[in-house]
Amino acid sequence: MKQAVIHVHPAGLLMALVGNPNCGKTALFNLLTGSRQKVANYAGVTVERKEGRFTTPAGKTVRVLDLPGAYSLYPRSPDERVTCDVLYGRATGEKRPDLVVCVVDATNLRRNLRLALAVKRLGLPCLVALNMTDIAEKRGIKVVPETLAAELGMPVVSTVAVKNNGVESLLKLIDEQATWRTLPPVAANVEATEHGDHIAVRHILQKLGLDEIVPHTTSDRIDRFVLNPVLGPLLLTAVLFMVFQAVFSWAEAPMGWIEDATTTVGELAGAYLADGWLKSLIVDGVIAGAGGVLVFLPQILILFFFILVLEESGYLPRAAFLLDRFMGWVGLSGRSFIPMLSSFACAIPGIMAARTIGNPRDRLVTILIAPLMTCSARLPVYALLIGAFIPQREVGGFFELQGVVLFALYLAGIIGAMGVAWVLKQFTAAGRQVRPLMMELPSYHLPTVRNVGIGLWQRASIFIRRVGGIILVSSVLLWFLASFPAAPEDGDKSQIEYSYAGQIGKAMSVAFEPVGFNWQISVALIPAMAAREVVVSALGTVYSLSAEGEEETEQALGSLISETWSLATALSMLAWFVFAPHCLATLAAIKRETGGWRMPIITAVYLFGLAYLAAFLTYRTALWFGLG
Amino acid sequence: MNKFDCSTSTATLETAGIGETLAVLKVHAPVAAPEWARWLEEIGFIAGEQVSLMARAIPGGDPLVVRVGQSTFALRRAEAACVSVVPVEAFASSSSLERLALGGAQA
Ligand SMILES: Nc1nc2c(ncn2[C@@H]2O[C@H](COP(=O)(O)OP(=O)(O)OP(=O)(O)O)[C@@H](O)[C@H]2O)c(=O)[nH]1
Ligand SMILES: [Mg+2]
């Protein structure tokens, strides 16, 4: 049964930012509201409606919506539909905006103005924010806002959303309600006027003296190299390879500092706290658990440094272009590339970004394989195991072996995803169609230190909040399960083996014995369902509690497992984590995006199945090679 | 013949030489994907617009890099084949062609 919902909208002005993809709507939104929504140089960054608020100089509070970019008011994918729904007043839980700010890219008025005219025809009060005027100026495109305003019949403000220029004039204009409140006349016949828009735009460009096409010399020159059939793929491989090398080699020193710091804190706590459950909670639960995950912050930041630079430069859609053919073999298109790449940060934004894919089958397949991309939460797990088991030495005189193994793990995830897509292609007829690409290649931008800095700061705080939140909570929970009930007086094994956690682990290890996991790993896999990094903190707690003597407690987890596990077990665990869906938030996102339990259940089942199979094969092969 | 094939007797963007400056004559969608015509028009393939083929991923292969107006797009060959083109000079000099292409738009 459907319930009637009565929406109460907050009073005050509602303003919407509308424009073509990648014209700077979110940058402007962030500037107006002080928020930190994601800005990047490719089409389809924003895929949902985001709300913020700001106060105008006259003291009015304005609610503002940042919307996904659209090429027209006829949606071709779920993200564009969000924008159209808002403009037509069909969006759930939101009224029709009182004011639309059409953000227009000054370097591409030819296409951008058409949408502005179409929005104007809807009869909504409109302003135009003429954005990217800095780049336009550099290219010799001079647009006089007043002339443009006269031609369009709408107020125009010129802005540079990345440099805080023009915001005051925009705010002032928003206050002058009389200038934009007057409704523009609505044309009766939409079909006829669409062609009319095009002719009107040509007319305006001629009037402004901008009907000459200005070539983008710099971007074109870079593209000649980047998109070259031979050099392009080589460059792409080199870039990816360099990222993984850097993740290990640059992180070494800062990781050492954090490790030293946590050890010192652990020793201090050990020395000053009285023996008892509180000491155990702090030393074994908090410091050995959550603290052990904090060590991986530098590696995560290095990975994100590269992701941010690549996103901001405009290289990503080029990489998608280069890989389009490859994606075609497995029944996907280059359009799936950016959602998959976003999944290297975290599968959730990747699953959301699949909204930009118009074809429903492709969108679903992309959602199903996004969790196979190596997200940053796997990095601590990989780094722990690689650091403990893979010797640090050079191979081929140039590459670092640990970096090579990490690269191989990322590759394993990609190959797994492609394999799944290929299998799905065999079963769905639509997998063999020609699917549209029509993907914009934006001009290159030089990433600014400020933007990358802000992005890194955000990532660091997200990670630290995770450590202090979900990871800490699950460490403490596990500590509890692993500490009670206490061992009997005459017990001859370590206390943890009598606890709930120990019993659960022993029971589970029956199932995991064939893949070489001991009971400690089996226990750690349960809290790790909350988040992958938790397996590191959980192992930290389990080993810290089962330690016999003082010196063993203080030993770093890495050296501890390298002494007690076989290489075969470590490799098997790596294989398990390439596939296993240890992340409830991802499954929840899949449920949200597909609207039901079916897909998240299918995803969980197939990924656990693959994980078990991969771990089994890895373990048996390793044993066969005598690595037991 | 492929049902996505919409090549006509006139020259299309798919077969254009790299770097030639051309003008869009008309966009026609394949039977299997009638929505392509609208989509291509929305991203700028409108009669009279200046276009050129910038690069191919592999010589003779898919996908293509295309400049349309001020924007750059990656297109599939099948998509580029929907765009019939003429040399710019031909388009500018032939007012009858222009009327044909923009037919009825002024109404
Ligand atoms: N130089 C310059 N760059 C800008 C300006 N505004 C935005 N950018 C850059 O343009 C790119 C796109 O900005 P976004 O704000 O993500 O664009 P968007 O319109 O929200 O894009 P979608 O969400 O994909 O529709 C980013 O790389 C920004 O840094 C500007 O005024 N000048
Ligand atoms: Mg955006």
PDB file of C-alpha atoms in Angstrom, chain A residues 255-345:
ATOM      1  CA  MET A 255      54.165   4.876   8.358  1.00  0.00           C
ATOM      2  CA  GLY A 256      57.185   4.323  10.530  1.00  0.00           C
ATOM      3  CA  TRP A 257      56.407   7.487  12.511  1.00  0.00           C
ATOM      4  CA  ILE A 258      52.801   6.510  13.106  1.00  0.00           C
ATOM      5  CA  GLU A 259      53.845   3.007  14.091  1.00  0.00           C
ATOM      6  CA  ASP A 260      56.374   4.373  16.568  1.00  0.00           C
ATOM      7  CA  ALA A 261      53.778   6.730  17.987  1.00  0.00           C
ATOM      8  CA  THR A 262      51.181   4.002  18.544  1.00  0.00           C
ATOM      9  CA  THR A 263      53.792   1.695  20.086  1.00  0.00           C
ATOM     10  CA  THR A 264      54.838   4.455  22.483  1.00  0.00           C
ATOM     11  CA  VAL A 265      51.248   5.135  23.465  1.00  0.00           C
ATOM     12  CA  GLY A 266      50.709   1.404  23.978  1.00  0.00           C
ATOM     13  CA  GLU A 267      53.797   1.151  26.187  1.00  0.00           C
ATOM     14  CA  LEU A 268      52.766   4.167  28.214  1.00  0.00           C
ATOM     15  CA  ALA A 269      49.298   2.770  28.698  1.00  0.00           C
ATOM     16  CA  GLY A 270      50.791  -0.583  29.616  1.00  0.00           C
ATOM     17  CA  ALA A 271      53.111   1.012  32.163  1.00  0.00           C
ATOM     18  CA  TYR A 272      50.681   3.393  33.845  1.00  0.00           C
ATOM     19  CA  LEU A 273      47.420   1.466  33.863  1.00  0.00           C
ATOM     20  CA  ALA A 274      46.785  -1.049  36.559  1.00  0.00           C
ATOM     21  CA  ASP A 275      46.398  -4.618  35.374  1.00  0.00           C
ATOM     22  CA  GLY A 276      42.780  -5.488  34.783  1.00  0.00           C
ATOM     23  CA  TRP A 277      40.052  -5.339  32.226  1.00  0.00           C
ATOM     24  CA  LEU A 278      40.454  -1.587  31.573  1.00  0.00           C
ATOM     25  CA  LYS A 279      44.106  -1.993  30.686  1.00  0.00           C
ATOM     26  CA  SER A 280      43.269  -4.890  28.431  1.00  0.00           C
ATOM     27  CA  LEU A 281      40.507  -2.906  26.748  1.00  0.00           C
ATOM     28  CA  ILE A 282      42.854  -0.008  26.013  1.00  0.00           C
ATOM     29  CA  VAL A 283      45.963  -1.953  25.106  1.00  0.00           C
ATOM     30  CA  ASP A 284      44.412  -4.936  23.294  1.00  0.00           C
ATOM     31  CA  GLY A 285      41.180  -3.382  22.048  1.00  0.00           C
ATOM     32  CA  VAL A 286      41.849   0.255  21.241  1.00  0.00           C
ATOM     33  CA  ILE A 287      45.575   0.518  20.600  1.00  0.00           C
ATOM     34  CA  ALA A 288      46.307  -2.877  19.055  1.00  0.00           C
ATOM     35  CA  GLY A 289      42.985  -2.793  17.215  1.00  0.00           C
ATOM     36  CA  ALA A 290      42.036   0.649  15.945  1.00  0.00           C
ATOM     37  CA  GLY A 291      45.572   2.022  16.289  1.00  0.00           C
ATOM     38  CA  GLY A 292      46.850  -0.697  13.992  1.00  0.00           C
ATOM     39  CA  VAL A 293      44.663   0.602  11.188  1.00  0.00           C
ATOM     40  CA  LEU A 294      45.771   4.209  11.578  1.00  0.00           C
ATOM     41  CA  VAL A 295      49.218   3.215  10.311  1.00  0.00           C
ATOM     42  CA  PHE A 296      47.822   2.956   6.800  1.00  0.00           C
ATOM     43  CA  LEU A 297      46.787   6.606   6.571  1.00  0.00           C
ATOM     44  CA  PRO A 298      49.858   7.644   4.512  1.00  0.00           C
ATOM     45  CA  GLN A 299      49.212   4.982   1.892  1.00  0.00           C
ATOM     46  CA  ILE A 300      45.595   5.991   1.561  1.00  0.00           C
ATOM     47  CA  LEU A 301      46.563   9.629   1.172  1.00  0.00           C
ATOM     48  CA  ILE A 302      49.127   8.823  -1.509  1.00  0.00           C
ATOM     49  CA  LEU A 303      46.547   6.837  -3.451  1.00  0.00           C
ATOM     50  CA  PHE A 304      44.068   9.703  -3.197  1.00  0.00           C
ATOM     51  CA  PHE A 305      46.671  12.253  -4.186  1.00  0.00           C
ATOM     52  CA  PHE A 306      46.949  10.494  -7.534  1.00  0.00           C
ATOM     53  CA  ILE A 307      43.208   9.969  -7.888  1.00  0.00           C
ATOM     54  CA  LEU A 308      42.565  13.668  -7.192  1.00  0.00           C
ATOM     55  CA  VAL A 309      45.201  14.863  -9.651  1.00  0.00           C
ATOM     56  CA  LEU A 310      43.898  12.544 -12.358  1.00  0.00           C
ATOM     57  CA  GLU A 311      40.280  13.580 -11.742  1.00  0.00           C
ATOM     58  CA  GLU A 312      41.015  17.273 -11.819  1.00  0.00           C
ATOM     59  CA  SER A 313      43.269  17.132 -14.881  1.00  0.00           C
ATOM     60  CA  GLY A 314      40.666  15.728 -17.254  1.00  0.00           C
ATOM     61  CA  TYR A 315      42.648  12.552 -17.976  1.00  0.00           C
ATOM     62  CA  LEU A 316      39.968  10.125 -16.754  1.00  0.00           C
ATOM     63  CA  PRO A 317      37.606  10.330 -19.743  1.00  0.00           C
ATOM     64  CA  ARG A 318      40.655   9.841 -21.973  1.00  0.00           C
ATOM     65  CA  ALA A 319      41.515   6.667 -20.103  1.00  0.00           C
ATOM     66  CA  ALA A 320      37.893   5.588 -20.593  1.00  0.00           C
ATOM     67  CA  PHE A 321      38.317   6.280 -24.293  1.00  0.00           C
ATOM     68  CA  LEU A 322      41.450   4.152 -24.480  1.00  0.00           C
ATOM     69  CA  LEU A 323      39.779   1.286 -22.650  1.00  0.00           C
ATOM     70  CA  ASP A 324      36.485   1.433 -24.521  1.00  0.00           C
ATOM     71  CA  ARG A 325      37.440  -1.332 -26.921  1.00  0.00           C
ATOM     72  CA  PHE A 326      38.601  -3.545 -24.121  1.00  0.00           C
ATOM     73  CA  MET A 327      35.344  -2.923 -22.244  1.00  0.00           C
ATOM     74  CA  GLY A 328      33.477  -3.762 -25.441  1.00  0.00           C
ATOM     75  CA  TRP A 329      34.839  -7.315 -25.361  1.00  0.00           C
ATOM     76  CA  VAL A 330      33.136  -7.936 -22.046  1.00  0.00           C
ATOM     77  CA  GLY A 331      29.880  -6.329 -23.076  1.00  0.00           C
ATOM     78  CA  LEU A 332      30.343  -2.921 -21.467  1.00  0.00           C
ATOM     79  CA  SER A 333      31.221   0.483 -22.831  1.00  0.00           C
ATOM     80  CA  GLY A 334      33.696   3.174 -21.899  1.00  0.00           C
ATOM     81  CA  ARG A 335      30.832   4.773 -19.985  1.00  0.00           C
ATOM     82  CA  SER A 336      31.249   2.142 -17.270  1.00  0.00           C
ATOM     83  CA  PHE A 337      34.860   3.139 -16.786  1.00  0.00           C
ATOM     84  CA  ILE A 338      34.399   6.182 -14.573  1.00  0.00           C
ATOM     85  CA  PRO A 339      32.013   4.433 -12.155  1.00  0.00           C
ATOM     86  CA  MET A 340      34.517   1.601 -11.952  1.00  0.00           C
ATOM     87  CA  LEU A 341      37.394   3.963 -11.423  1.00  0.00           C
ATOM     88  CA  SER A 342      35.509   5.796  -8.670  1.00  0.00           C
ATOM     89  CA  SER A 343      35.238   2.412  -6.992  1.00  0.00           C
ATOM     90  CA  PHE A 344      38.983   2.445  -6.419  1.00  0.00           C
ATOM     91  CA  ALA A 345      38.258   5.048  -3.780  1.00  0.00           C
TER      92      ALA A 345
END
